[in-house]
Tab-separated table of C-alpha atoms in Angstrom:
chain	number	residue	atom	x	y	z
A	20	MET	CA	-19.541	-6.597	-16.557
A	21	LYS	CA	-16.542	-8.657	-15.502
A	22	LYS	CA	-16.591	-10.705	-18.721
A	23	LEU	CA	-16.847	-7.536	-20.846
A	24	PHE	CA	-13.971	-5.929	-18.962
A	25	THR	CA	-11.771	-8.998	-19.457
A	26	LEU	CA	-12.612	-9.172	-23.167
A	27	SER	CA	-11.669	-5.498	-23.568
A	28	ILE	CA	-8.245	-6.137	-22.047
A	29	ILE	CA	-7.691	-9.196	-24.257
A	30	ALA	CA	-8.685	-7.201	-27.333
A	31	ALA	CA	-6.222	-4.467	-26.419
A	32	ALA	CA	-3.461	-7.026	-25.921
A	33	LEU	CA	-4.172	-8.674	-29.284
A	34	LEU	CA	-4.143	-5.288	-30.987
A	35	PHE	CA	-0.757	-4.559	-29.438
A	36	ALA	CA	0.574	-7.944	-30.546
A	37	SER	CA	-0.631	-7.405	-34.123
A	38	CYS	CA	1.002	-3.980	-34.222
A	39	THR	CA	4.337	-5.408	-33.174
A	40	ASN	CA	4.398	-8.240	-35.743
A	41	GLY	CA	6.464	-6.958	-38.626
A	42	SER	CA	4.857	-3.515	-38.860
A	43	GLN	CA	7.178	-2.194	-36.145
A	44	GLN	CA	10.301	-3.513	-37.814
A	45	GLY	CA	12.785	-0.778	-38.609
A	46	LYS	CA	10.878	1.918	-36.695
A	47	GLY	CA	12.152	3.839	-33.704
A	48	ALA	CA	11.420	2.877	-30.130
A	49	GLY	CA	8.870	5.685	-29.878
A	50	SER	CA	6.549	3.877	-32.279
A	51	TYR	CA	5.735	1.147	-29.759
A	52	GLN	CA	2.456	1.688	-27.942
A	53	PRO	CA	1.748	0.167	-24.535
A	54	ILE	CA	-1.186	-2.163	-24.042
A	55	GLU	CA	-4.071	-0.108	-22.706
A	56	THR	CA	-6.935	-1.162	-20.463
A	57	PRO	CA	-10.361	0.507	-20.471
A	58	VAL	CA	-10.786	3.687	-18.410
A	59	PRO	CA	-14.502	4.006	-17.690
A	60	ALA	CA	-15.948	7.505	-17.953
A	61	ARG	CA	-16.806	9.159	-14.658
A	62	PRO	CA	-20.568	8.742	-14.202
A	63	ALA	CA	-22.632	11.903	-14.538
A	64	GLY	CA	-22.970	13.834	-11.306
A	65	GLN	CA	-20.001	12.090	-9.727
A	66	LYS	CA	-16.930	14.102	-8.698
A	67	HIS	CA	-13.383	13.241	-7.712
A	68	VAL	CA	-12.304	12.922	-4.079
A	69	LEU	CA	-8.848	14.488	-4.281
A	70	GLY	CA	-8.318	16.410	-1.045
A	71	LEU	CA	-11.647	15.148	0.309
A	72	ARG	CA	-12.634	16.723	3.618
A	73	ALA	CA	-15.450	15.089	5.557
A	74	PRO	CA	-17.244	16.637	8.552
A	75	LYS	CA	-15.195	16.515	11.751
A	76	LEU	CA	-15.808	13.624	14.115
A	77	ASP	CA	-15.102	14.369	17.780
A	78	THR	CA	-15.268	10.643	18.509
A	79	VAL	CA	-14.634	8.142	15.734
A	80	ARG	CA	-16.874	5.103	16.233
A	81	VAL	CA	-15.263	2.022	14.712
A	82	GLY	CA	-16.354	-1.441	13.659
A	83	PHE	CA	-13.724	-4.107	12.941
A	84	ILE	CA	-14.190	-6.907	10.400
A	85	GLY	CA	-11.643	-9.750	10.539
A	86	LEU	CA	-10.043	-10.514	13.887
A	87	GLY	CA	-7.149	-12.771	13.008
A	88	MET	CA	-3.591	-11.636	13.645
A	89	ARG	CA	-3.825	-8.242	11.911
A	90	GLY	CA	-7.338	-7.399	13.030
A	91	ARG	CA	-6.801	-8.306	16.662
A	92	GLY	CA	-3.610	-6.236	16.708
A	93	ALA	CA	-5.544	-3.261	15.342
A	94	VAL	CA	-8.158	-3.577	18.087
A	95	GLU	CA	-5.402	-3.474	20.703
A	96	ARG	CA	-3.799	-0.401	19.103
A	97	PHE	CA	-7.121	1.446	18.993
A	98	THR	CA	-7.470	1.119	22.760
A	99	HIS	CA	-4.539	3.581	22.941
A	100	ILE	CA	-5.907	6.169	20.490
A	101	PRO	CA	-7.850	9.008	22.164
A	102	GLY	CA	-11.203	9.949	20.709
A	103	THR	CA	-12.175	6.510	19.441
A	104	LYS	CA	-14.933	4.107	20.432
A	105	ILE	CA	-14.837	0.448	19.444
A	106	VAL	CA	-18.501	-0.227	18.732
A	107	ALA	CA	-18.569	-3.613	16.992
A	108	LEU	CA	-16.403	-6.645	16.302
A	109	CYS	CA	-16.929	-9.221	13.545
A	110	ASP	CA	-15.246	-12.454	12.543
A	111	LEU	CA	-16.465	-15.715	11.089
A	112	HIS	CA	-15.216	-17.426	14.270
A	113	ALA	CA	-16.805	-16.517	17.600
A	114	ASP	CA	-13.645	-17.355	19.576
A	115	ARG	CA	-11.722	-14.649	17.736
A	116	VAL	CA	-14.391	-12.115	18.597
A	117	GLU	CA	-14.155	-13.171	22.226
A	118	ARG	CA	-10.360	-12.767	22.280
A	119	SER	CA	-10.795	-9.206	21.016
A	120	GLN	CA	-13.452	-8.576	23.657
A	121	GLU	CA	-10.856	-9.569	26.240
A	122	ILE	CA	-8.532	-6.906	24.847
A	123	LEU	CA	-11.233	-4.299	25.444
A	124	GLU	CA	-11.897	-5.545	28.954
A	125	LYS	CA	-8.174	-5.476	29.780
A	126	ALA	CA	-8.078	-1.838	28.645
A	127	GLY	CA	-11.036	-0.989	30.874
A	128	LEU	CA	-13.369	-0.494	27.918
A	129	PRO	CA	-16.910	-1.850	27.463
A	130	ARG	CA	-17.484	-4.953	25.367
A	131	ALA	CA	-18.473	-4.293	21.781
A	132	ALA	CA	-21.398	-5.637	19.801
A	133	ALA	CA	-20.415	-9.062	18.466
A	134	TYR	CA	-21.003	-10.562	15.025
A	135	SER	CA	-19.890	-14.057	13.974
A	136	GLY	CA	-20.946	-17.428	12.642
A	137	SER	CA	-22.066	-16.344	9.186
A	138	GLU	CA	-20.369	-15.345	5.927
A	139	GLU	CA	-22.762	-12.371	5.811
A	140	ALA	CA	-22.440	-11.206	9.443
A	141	TRP	CA	-20.130	-8.349	8.443
A	142	LYS	CA	-22.953	-6.715	6.481
A	143	GLU	CA	-24.967	-6.321	9.671
A	144	LEU	CA	-22.029	-4.518	11.252
A	145	CYS	CA	-21.823	-2.145	8.267
A	146	LYS	CA	-25.527	-1.328	8.547
A	147	ARG	CA	-25.254	-0.042	12.116
A	148	GLU	CA	-26.052	3.644	12.478
A	149	ASP	CA	-23.587	4.144	15.340
A	150	ILE	CA	-20.435	3.445	13.279
A	151	ASP	CA	-18.375	6.042	11.407
A	152	LEU	CA	-15.476	3.874	10.210
A	153	VAL	CA	-15.333	0.246	9.090
A	154	TYR	CA	-11.849	-1.238	9.533
A	155	ILE	CA	-11.263	-4.371	7.410
A	156	ALA	CA	-8.574	-6.986	8.075
A	157	THR	CA	-9.756	-10.099	6.236
A	158	ASP	CA	-8.204	-12.089	3.381
A	159	TRP	CA	-7.483	-10.185	0.132
A	160	VAL	CA	-10.424	-11.309	-1.949
A	161	HIS	CA	-12.964	-9.853	0.495
A	162	HIS	CA	-11.376	-6.407	0.839
A	163	ALA	CA	-12.924	-4.640	-2.152
A	164	PRO	CA	-16.498	-5.968	-1.706
A	165	MET	CA	-16.413	-4.977	1.954
A	166	LEU	CA	-15.036	-1.502	1.206
A	167	ILE	CA	-17.755	-0.933	-1.361
A	168	TYR	CA	-20.567	-2.166	0.887
A	169	ALA	CA	-19.340	-0.137	3.872
A	170	MET	CA	-19.245	3.095	1.847
A	171	GLU	CA	-22.687	2.360	0.421
A	172	GLN	CA	-23.938	2.176	4.014
A	173	GLY	CA	-22.592	5.684	4.624
A	174	LYS	CA	-19.363	4.697	6.384
A	175	HIS	CA	-15.766	5.696	5.860
A	176	ALA	CA	-13.786	2.557	5.065
A	177	ALA	CA	-10.228	1.350	5.564
A	178	SER	CA	-8.759	-1.962	4.458
A	179	GLU	CA	-5.613	-3.956	4.950
A	180	VAL	CA	-3.373	-4.435	1.911
A	181	PRO	CA	-3.850	-5.097	-0.890
A	182	ALA	CA	-7.293	-3.516	-0.943
A	183	ALA	CA	-8.251	-4.616	-4.464
A	184	MET	CA	-6.929	-7.364	-6.712
A	185	THR	CA	-8.444	-6.656	-10.147
A	186	LEU	CA	-8.970	-3.604	-12.324
A	187	GLU	CA	-12.720	-4.117	-12.135
A	188	GLU	CA	-12.554	-4.053	-8.333
A	189	ILE	CA	-10.325	-0.965	-8.396
A	190	TRP	CA	-12.708	1.016	-10.602
A	191	ASP	CA	-15.706	-0.123	-8.540
A	192	VAL	CA	-14.019	1.069	-5.333
A	193	ILE	CA	-13.125	4.422	-6.929
A	194	ASN	CA	-16.634	4.965	-8.266
A	195	THR	CA	-18.174	4.118	-4.910
A	196	ALA	CA	-15.867	6.532	-3.071
A	197	GLU	CA	-16.617	9.285	-5.582
A	198	ARG	CA	-20.362	8.629	-5.569
A	199	THR	CA	-20.680	8.490	-1.776
A	200	GLN	CA	-17.955	11.094	-1.058
A	201	LYS	CA	-16.643	8.840	1.706
A	202	HIS	CA	-13.026	8.288	2.649
A	203	CYS	CA	-11.560	4.998	1.430
A	204	MET	CA	-8.053	4.281	2.685
A	205	GLN	CA	-5.688	1.390	2.166
A	206	LEU	CA	-3.915	0.565	5.432
A	207	GLU	CA	-0.350	0.705	4.124
A	208	ASN	CA	1.841	0.863	7.215
A	209	CYS	CA	5.261	1.083	5.550
A	210	VAL	CA	4.819	4.737	4.584
A	211	TYR	CA	5.016	5.493	8.330
A	212	ASP	CA	8.280	3.668	9.020
A	213	PHE	CA	10.723	5.968	10.797
A	214	PHE	CA	13.365	5.833	8.057
A	215	GLU	CA	10.877	6.193	5.203
A	216	LEU	CA	9.079	9.138	6.774
A	217	THR	CA	12.332	10.906	7.663
A	218	THR	CA	13.625	10.397	4.122
A	219	LEU	CA	10.362	11.755	2.712
A	220	ASN	CA	10.776	14.867	4.847
A	221	MET	CA	14.383	15.277	3.641
A	222	ALA	CA	13.252	14.928	0.034
A	223	GLN	CA	10.431	17.435	0.478
A	224	GLN	CA	12.904	19.939	1.934
A	225	GLY	CA	15.233	19.533	-1.035
A	226	VAL	CA	18.100	17.776	0.727
A	227	LEU	CA	18.232	15.029	-1.907
A	228	GLY	CA	17.743	17.408	-4.842
A	229	GLU	CA	15.319	16.438	-7.582
A	230	ILE	CA	14.105	12.887	-6.995
A	231	LEU	CA	14.635	10.868	-10.175
A	232	TYR	CA	13.850	7.295	-9.187
A	233	ALA	CA	12.774	5.129	-6.287
A	234	GLU	CA	12.827	1.433	-5.501
A	235	GLY	CA	10.644	-0.737	-3.332
A	236	ALA	CA	9.881	-4.390	-2.748
A	237	TYR	CA	8.283	-7.120	-0.747
A	238	ILE	CA	10.981	-9.752	-0.322
A	239	HIS	CA	10.002	-12.143	2.442
A	240	MET	CA	10.337	-15.916	2.289
A	241	LEU	CA	7.037	-17.242	3.638
A	242	GLU	CA	7.885	-20.911	4.251
A	243	ASP	CA	7.408	-20.437	7.990
A	244	PHE	CA	4.009	-18.803	7.456
A	245	TRP	CA	2.194	-20.622	4.632
A	246	GLU	CA	0.331	-22.926	6.999
A	247	GLU	CA	-0.970	-19.999	9.092
A	248	TYR	CA	-3.391	-18.627	6.499
A	249	GLU	CA	-6.921	-19.874	7.091
A	250	GLY	CA	-8.187	-21.997	4.251
A	251	ASP	CA	-4.772	-21.693	2.612
A	252	TRP	CA	-6.030	-18.509	0.909
A	253	ARG	CA	-2.636	-16.892	0.331
A	254	MET	CA	-1.049	-20.004	-1.166
A	255	GLU	CA	-4.087	-20.517	-3.380
A	256	TYR	CA	-3.800	-16.983	-4.696
A	257	ASN	CA	-0.114	-17.470	-5.530
A	258	LYS	CA	-0.947	-20.750	-7.266
A	259	LYS	CA	-3.464	-19.096	-9.566
A	260	HIS	CA	-2.075	-15.610	-10.254
A	261	ARG	CA	1.037	-14.394	-11.984
A	262	GLY	CA	2.514	-10.951	-11.393
A	263	ASP	CA	3.271	-8.727	-8.412
A	264	ILE	CA	0.249	-9.526	-6.281
A	265	TYR	CA	1.600	-7.818	-3.134
A	266	ALA	CA	3.186	-4.581	-4.261
A	267	THR	CA	1.903	-1.956	-1.851
A	268	HIS	CA	4.706	-2.070	0.752
A	269	GLY	CA	7.181	-1.032	-1.916
A	270	MET	CA	4.852	1.158	-3.951
A	271	GLY	CA	3.583	3.340	-1.109
A	272	PRO	CA	6.826	5.035	-0.032
A	273	ALA	CA	8.055	5.235	-3.648
A	274	CYS	CA	4.884	6.916	-4.914
A	275	GLN	CA	4.747	9.404	-2.059
A	276	VAL	CA	8.316	10.590	-2.581
A	277	LEU	CA	7.619	10.968	-6.324
A	278	ASP	CA	4.320	12.877	-5.844
A	279	ILE	CA	2.282	10.367	-7.841
A	280	HIS	CA	-1.103	11.911	-8.810
A	281	ARG	CA	0.026	15.043	-7.047
A	282	GLY	CA	2.043	16.524	-9.892
A	283	ASP	CA	3.182	13.370	-11.674
A	284	LYS	CA	1.611	10.113	-12.770
A	285	MET	CA	2.691	6.620	-13.748
A	286	ASN	CA	2.511	6.163	-17.527
A	287	TYR	CA	3.490	2.555	-18.195
A	288	LEU	CA	5.167	-0.495	-16.726
A	289	VAL	CA	7.099	-3.545	-17.864
A	290	ALA	CA	7.298	-6.762	-15.808
A	291	MET	CA	9.510	-9.847	-15.881
A	292	ASP	CA	9.573	-12.879	-13.611
A	293	SER	CA	11.720	-15.912	-12.919
A	294	LYS	CA	10.206	-19.363	-13.243
A	295	PRO	CA	8.607	-20.668	-10.021
A	296	VAL	CA	10.736	-23.312	-8.305
A	297	SER	CA	10.876	-23.005	-4.512
A	298	ILE	CA	7.163	-22.922	-3.679
A	299	PRO	CA	6.240	-25.874	-5.921
A	300	ALA	CA	9.126	-27.770	-4.283
A	301	TYR	CA	7.809	-26.760	-0.852
A	302	LEU	CA	4.328	-28.034	-1.751
A	303	LYS	CA	5.732	-31.356	-2.897
A	304	ALA	CA	7.956	-31.813	0.148
A	305	LYS	CA	5.542	-30.482	2.761
A	306	ARG	CA	2.179	-31.637	1.414
A	307	GLY	CA	2.987	-34.254	-1.203
A	308	GLU	CA	1.307	-32.001	-3.750
A	309	GLU	CA	2.574	-31.993	-7.341
A	310	VAL	CA	1.840	-28.561	-8.857
A	311	THR	CA	2.886	-28.290	-12.487
A	312	ASP	CA	1.158	-25.002	-13.354
A	313	PHE	CA	2.085	-22.782	-10.404
A	314	GLN	CA	1.566	-19.236	-11.654
A	315	ASN	CA	3.417	-16.769	-9.433
A	316	GLY	CA	7.058	-16.388	-10.382
A	317	GLN	CA	9.949	-17.017	-8.042
A	318	HIS	CA	10.946	-13.383	-8.367
A	319	THR	CA	8.966	-10.647	-10.141
A	320	MET	CA	10.474	-7.325	-11.233
A	321	THR	CA	8.511	-4.309	-12.436
A	322	MET	CA	9.834	-1.112	-14.008
A	323	ILE	CA	7.561	1.934	-14.141
A	324	ARG	CA	8.063	5.221	-16.007
A	325	THR	CA	6.217	8.406	-15.068
A	326	GLU	CA	4.893	11.350	-17.064
A	327	LYS	CA	7.823	13.495	-15.894
A	328	GLY	CA	10.477	10.957	-16.813
A	329	LYS	CA	11.005	9.469	-13.346
A	330	THR	CA	11.227	5.712	-12.738
A	331	ILE	CA	10.166	3.211	-10.091
A	332	HIS	CA	11.550	-0.306	-9.632
A	333	ILE	CA	9.444	-2.790	-7.638
A	334	GLN	CA	10.233	-6.416	-6.723
A	335	HIS	CA	8.180	-9.278	-5.271
A	336	ASP	CA	9.630	-12.518	-3.900
A	337	VAL	CA	8.025	-14.682	-1.223
A	338	ALA	CA	9.855	-17.838	-2.279
A	339	SER	CA	13.621	-17.334	-2.125
A	340	PRO	CA	15.897	-17.813	0.892
A	341	ARG	CA	17.194	-14.286	1.480
A	342	PRO	CA	16.914	-11.580	4.148
A	343	TYR	CA	13.671	-9.654	4.468
A	344	SER	CA	13.728	-6.470	2.424
A	345	ARG	CA	11.440	-3.710	1.238
A	346	MET	CA	14.438	-2.306	-0.661
A	347	TYR	CA	13.300	1.323	-0.302
A	348	GLN	CA	15.899	3.347	-2.092
A	349	VAL	CA	15.491	6.940	-3.232
A	350	GLN	CA	17.826	8.642	-5.694
A	351	GLY	CA	18.018	12.399	-6.128
A	352	THR	CA	20.412	14.728	-7.884
A	353	LYS	CA	22.055	15.651	-4.561
A	354	GLY	CA	21.784	12.462	-2.572
A	355	PHE	CA	20.729	8.876	-2.073
A	356	ALA	CA	18.771	7.099	0.669
A	357	SER	CA	18.726	3.351	1.294
A	358	LYS	CA	17.000	1.314	3.976
A	359	TYR	CA	18.013	-2.165	2.787
A	360	PRO	CA	20.405	-3.916	3.001
A	361	ARG	CA	22.103	-1.056	4.847
A	362	GLU	CA	20.260	1.914	6.286
A	363	GLY	CA	22.019	5.110	5.347
A	364	TYR	CA	22.456	8.197	3.206
A	365	ALA	CA	24.994	9.300	0.635
A	366	LEU	CA	25.023	13.034	-0.064
A	367	LYS	CA	26.937	15.563	-2.072
A	368	ALA	CA	28.808	17.917	0.242
A	369	ASP	CA	26.618	20.882	-0.682
A	370	ALA	CA	23.386	19.020	0.113
A	371	VAL	CA	23.393	20.190	3.745
A	372	GLU	CA	24.787	23.243	5.504
A	373	LYS	CA	28.127	22.822	7.264
A	374	ASP	CA	26.702	23.488	10.711
A	375	ALA	CA	23.657	21.261	10.186
A	376	VAL	CA	25.343	17.927	10.981
A	377	PRO	CA	28.545	16.768	12.690
A	378	ASN	CA	31.647	15.886	10.639
A	379	HIS	CA	30.377	17.708	7.567
A	380	GLU	CA	33.784	17.330	5.943
A	381	LYS	CA	33.244	13.562	5.771
A	382	ILE	CA	30.183	13.907	3.532
A	383	THR	CA	30.785	12.673	-0.006
A	384	GLY	CA	28.518	11.308	-2.708
A	385	HIS	CA	30.865	8.323	-3.111
A	386	SER	CA	29.978	6.603	0.173
A	387	TYR	CA	27.502	6.471	3.014
A	388	VAL	CA	27.790	9.305	5.501
A	389	PRO	CA	29.298	8.299	8.878
A	390	GLU	CA	26.906	6.941	11.473
A	391	GLU	CA	27.014	10.110	13.574
A	392	VAL	CA	26.132	12.187	10.511
A	393	LYS	CA	23.242	9.840	9.724
A	394	ARG	CA	21.932	10.194	13.279
A	395	GLY	CA	22.250	13.967	12.995
A	396	LEU	CA	20.316	13.988	9.731
A	397	MET	CA	17.542	11.791	11.089
A	398	GLU	CA	17.196	14.016	14.135
A	399	LYS	CA	17.258	17.259	12.163
A	400	TYR	CA	14.746	16.025	9.590
A	401	LYS	CA	12.550	13.973	11.902
A	402	HIS	CA	9.048	14.194	10.493
A	403	PRO	CA	6.494	16.273	12.456
A	404	ILE	CA	4.315	13.172	12.812
A	405	HIS	CA	7.136	11.331	14.548
A	406	ILE	CA	7.977	14.335	16.701
A	407	GLU	CA	4.382	14.242	17.936
A	408	ILE	CA	3.875	10.540	18.646
A	409	GLU	CA	7.155	8.631	18.236
A	410	GLU	CA	7.461	7.594	21.872
A	411	THR	CA	3.855	6.442	22.110
A	412	ALA	CA	4.135	4.587	18.798
A	413	LYS	CA	7.193	2.657	19.892
A	414	LYS	CA	5.546	1.806	23.197
A	415	VAL	CA	2.278	0.606	21.659
A	416	GLY	CA	4.111	-1.156	18.832
A	417	GLY	CA	2.962	-2.856	15.692
A	418	HIS	CA	5.913	-3.412	13.353
A	419	GLY	CA	8.082	-1.213	15.548
A	420	GLY	CA	5.417	1.464	15.890
A	421	MET	CA	4.504	2.227	12.288
A	422	ASP	CA	1.161	0.395	12.626
A	423	TYR	CA	0.200	2.698	15.484
A	424	VAL	CA	1.260	5.781	13.522
A	425	MET	CA	-0.903	4.603	10.617
A	426	ASP	CA	-3.983	4.144	12.808
A	427	TYR	CA	-3.363	7.362	14.724
A	428	ARG	CA	-3.097	9.402	11.516
A	429	LEU	CA	-6.316	7.915	10.140
A	430	ILE	CA	-8.210	8.910	13.280
A	431	TYR	CA	-6.461	12.305	13.529
A	432	CYS	CA	-7.559	13.251	10.021
A	433	LEU	CA	-11.143	12.073	10.579
A	434	GLN	CA	-11.350	13.982	13.860
A	435	ASN	CA	-10.066	17.187	12.261
A	436	GLY	CA	-11.926	16.952	8.966
A	437	LEU	CA	-8.680	16.701	6.972
A	438	PRO	CA	-7.766	14.834	3.796
A	439	LEU	CA	-6.355	11.412	4.640
A	440	ASP	CA	-2.663	10.663	4.067
A	441	MET	CA	-3.669	7.986	1.527
A	442	ASP	CA	-6.724	8.392	-0.670
A	443	VAL	CA	-8.631	6.033	-2.946
A	444	TYR	CA	-6.377	6.890	-5.903
A	445	ASP	CA	-3.313	5.802	-3.918
A	446	LEU	CA	-5.175	2.572	-3.264
A	447	ALA	CA	-5.778	2.158	-6.982
A	448	GLU	CA	-2.242	2.992	-8.104
A	449	TRP	CA	-0.515	0.773	-5.572
A	450	CYS	CA	-2.879	-2.175	-6.148
A	451	CYS	CA	-2.985	-1.994	-9.938
A	452	LEU	CA	0.396	-3.719	-10.238
A	453	ALA	CA	-1.322	-7.062	-9.623
A	454	PRO	CA	-3.441	-7.075	-12.798
A	455	LEU	CA	-1.136	-4.894	-14.923
A	456	THR	CA	2.058	-6.886	-14.293
A	457	ALA	CA	0.136	-10.062	-15.109
A	458	LEU	CA	-0.924	-8.494	-18.401
A	459	SER	CA	2.684	-7.542	-19.192
A	460	LEU	CA	4.010	-11.009	-18.336
A	461	GLU	CA	1.334	-12.759	-20.387
A	462	ASN	CA	2.425	-10.675	-23.392
A	463	ASN	CA	6.183	-11.364	-23.260
A	464	SER	CA	6.889	-8.457	-20.911
A	465	ALA	CA	5.183	-5.928	-23.164
A	466	PRO	CA	4.748	-2.390	-21.841
A	467	VAL	CA	1.340	-1.825	-20.262
A	468	ALA	CA	-0.203	1.602	-19.744
A	469	VAL	CA	-1.081	2.553	-16.175
A	470	PRO	CA	-4.552	4.133	-16.148
A	471	ASP	CA	-5.006	7.632	-14.783
A	472	PHE	CA	-7.303	6.638	-11.961
A	473	THR	CA	-8.020	10.318	-11.195
A	474	ARG	CA	-9.444	10.626	-14.737
A	475	GLY	CA	-7.661	13.853	-15.579
A	476	HIS	CA	-6.963	15.362	-12.156
A	477	TRP	CA	-3.473	13.946	-11.510
A	478	ASN	CA	-1.874	17.418	-11.704
A	479	ASP	CA	-4.409	19.366	-9.617
A	480	VAL	CA	-2.504	18.903	-6.346
A	481	LYS	CA	1.098	20.128	-6.349
A	482	GLY	CA	3.170	17.764	-4.257
A	483	PHE	CA	2.321	15.161	-1.623
A	484	ARG	CA	1.994	16.601	1.890
A	485	HIS	CA	0.465	15.363	5.143
A	486	ALA	CA	-2.412	17.490	6.403
A	487	PHE	CA	-2.309	19.045	9.873
A	488	ALA	CA	-4.868	20.962	11.897
A	489	ASN	CA	-4.089	24.636	12.459
């Protein structure tokens, strides 16, 4: 299956290359066709999971797989979420399981069933009949197989980012979610950041006008962290793979504000990268390792165009010395929002009512609004989710509170039988940049079609909205 899938992609790329050799000369830009990858037909009897509602769960019984930094933090956060029961804990290392048990004991909760010591121990956790949700926080390459197995055992499944690394994995995850009718959520925390969620609310209420393009990124020099990844798994992945392999922090907020697969869809992308310099130099200086074929670029840029003529710009850079940034910029016909490098808004004067914010006369599309106006906007358009749990989120923490909001919303939706904030098609769209940008880069930055992972249902839902119980 994997070999056939790879050969299909190569064949499509070669066909594109042959079409652009001479035969395109003198024709208009519209004659160029993006490289396409196979879109498998939906198996008979299988139906989409857009707006999936599962039976309500008064208490959500959870099993955690992977108890390193991210997993252990999740266990601690769940001790603060009402209506949850931590049933089982799993990690390859028994000492990590024990440290998480201590978190439960400190919170006055009973110890959980423990699994460790074997590469297959996580499967035993998934087979338990007293678990509703499997929460996965392992290294990237195990995410998709674990999601698939958990759903096959009748569990809802949630995974840290990125949840799938190849197109084959993405389609397998989608098909499993559709076949089992189980929730499958990628744990993308950045969509719950206070600025991002407020800006989304402003956009949905028309303050920014029609949203035309959005930007996002993961720019984070990892020199201080490379040695922390067990088995050097993250460095090894960067050594072997070209393209934007960690796109979801930028993609999530951008896709939500542009209603991707909820009234619009991504049509194609183009990627470019700079040659890798800093990480190979780090490997030589730090480890004495001479790497001459390091794959991941110093800086990778991706441009995406949607069905409705909107655009998304995504960047990835874990090598360069520069301030951390997710970029997150949103441009509408009436206003602009930017989180990095400066958090603020620029609005046309008619974007908000005169009595809505202080110093309305200082609002101009040529510059950021004054700080007091920004504070007024963020208070006026504070998202209902933040109104409900902002104080608790900031107290519990996790990247300033957005991790807690993410976990709380997952449990809230399961308890109330609501569609999740992020479905399996979000997972697919935000993860597909890894294989698709690689395909573009390997073909001289050729345009590559983005598959419709909903297989025809991208326009069924009109606009992205969070679900709330009546």
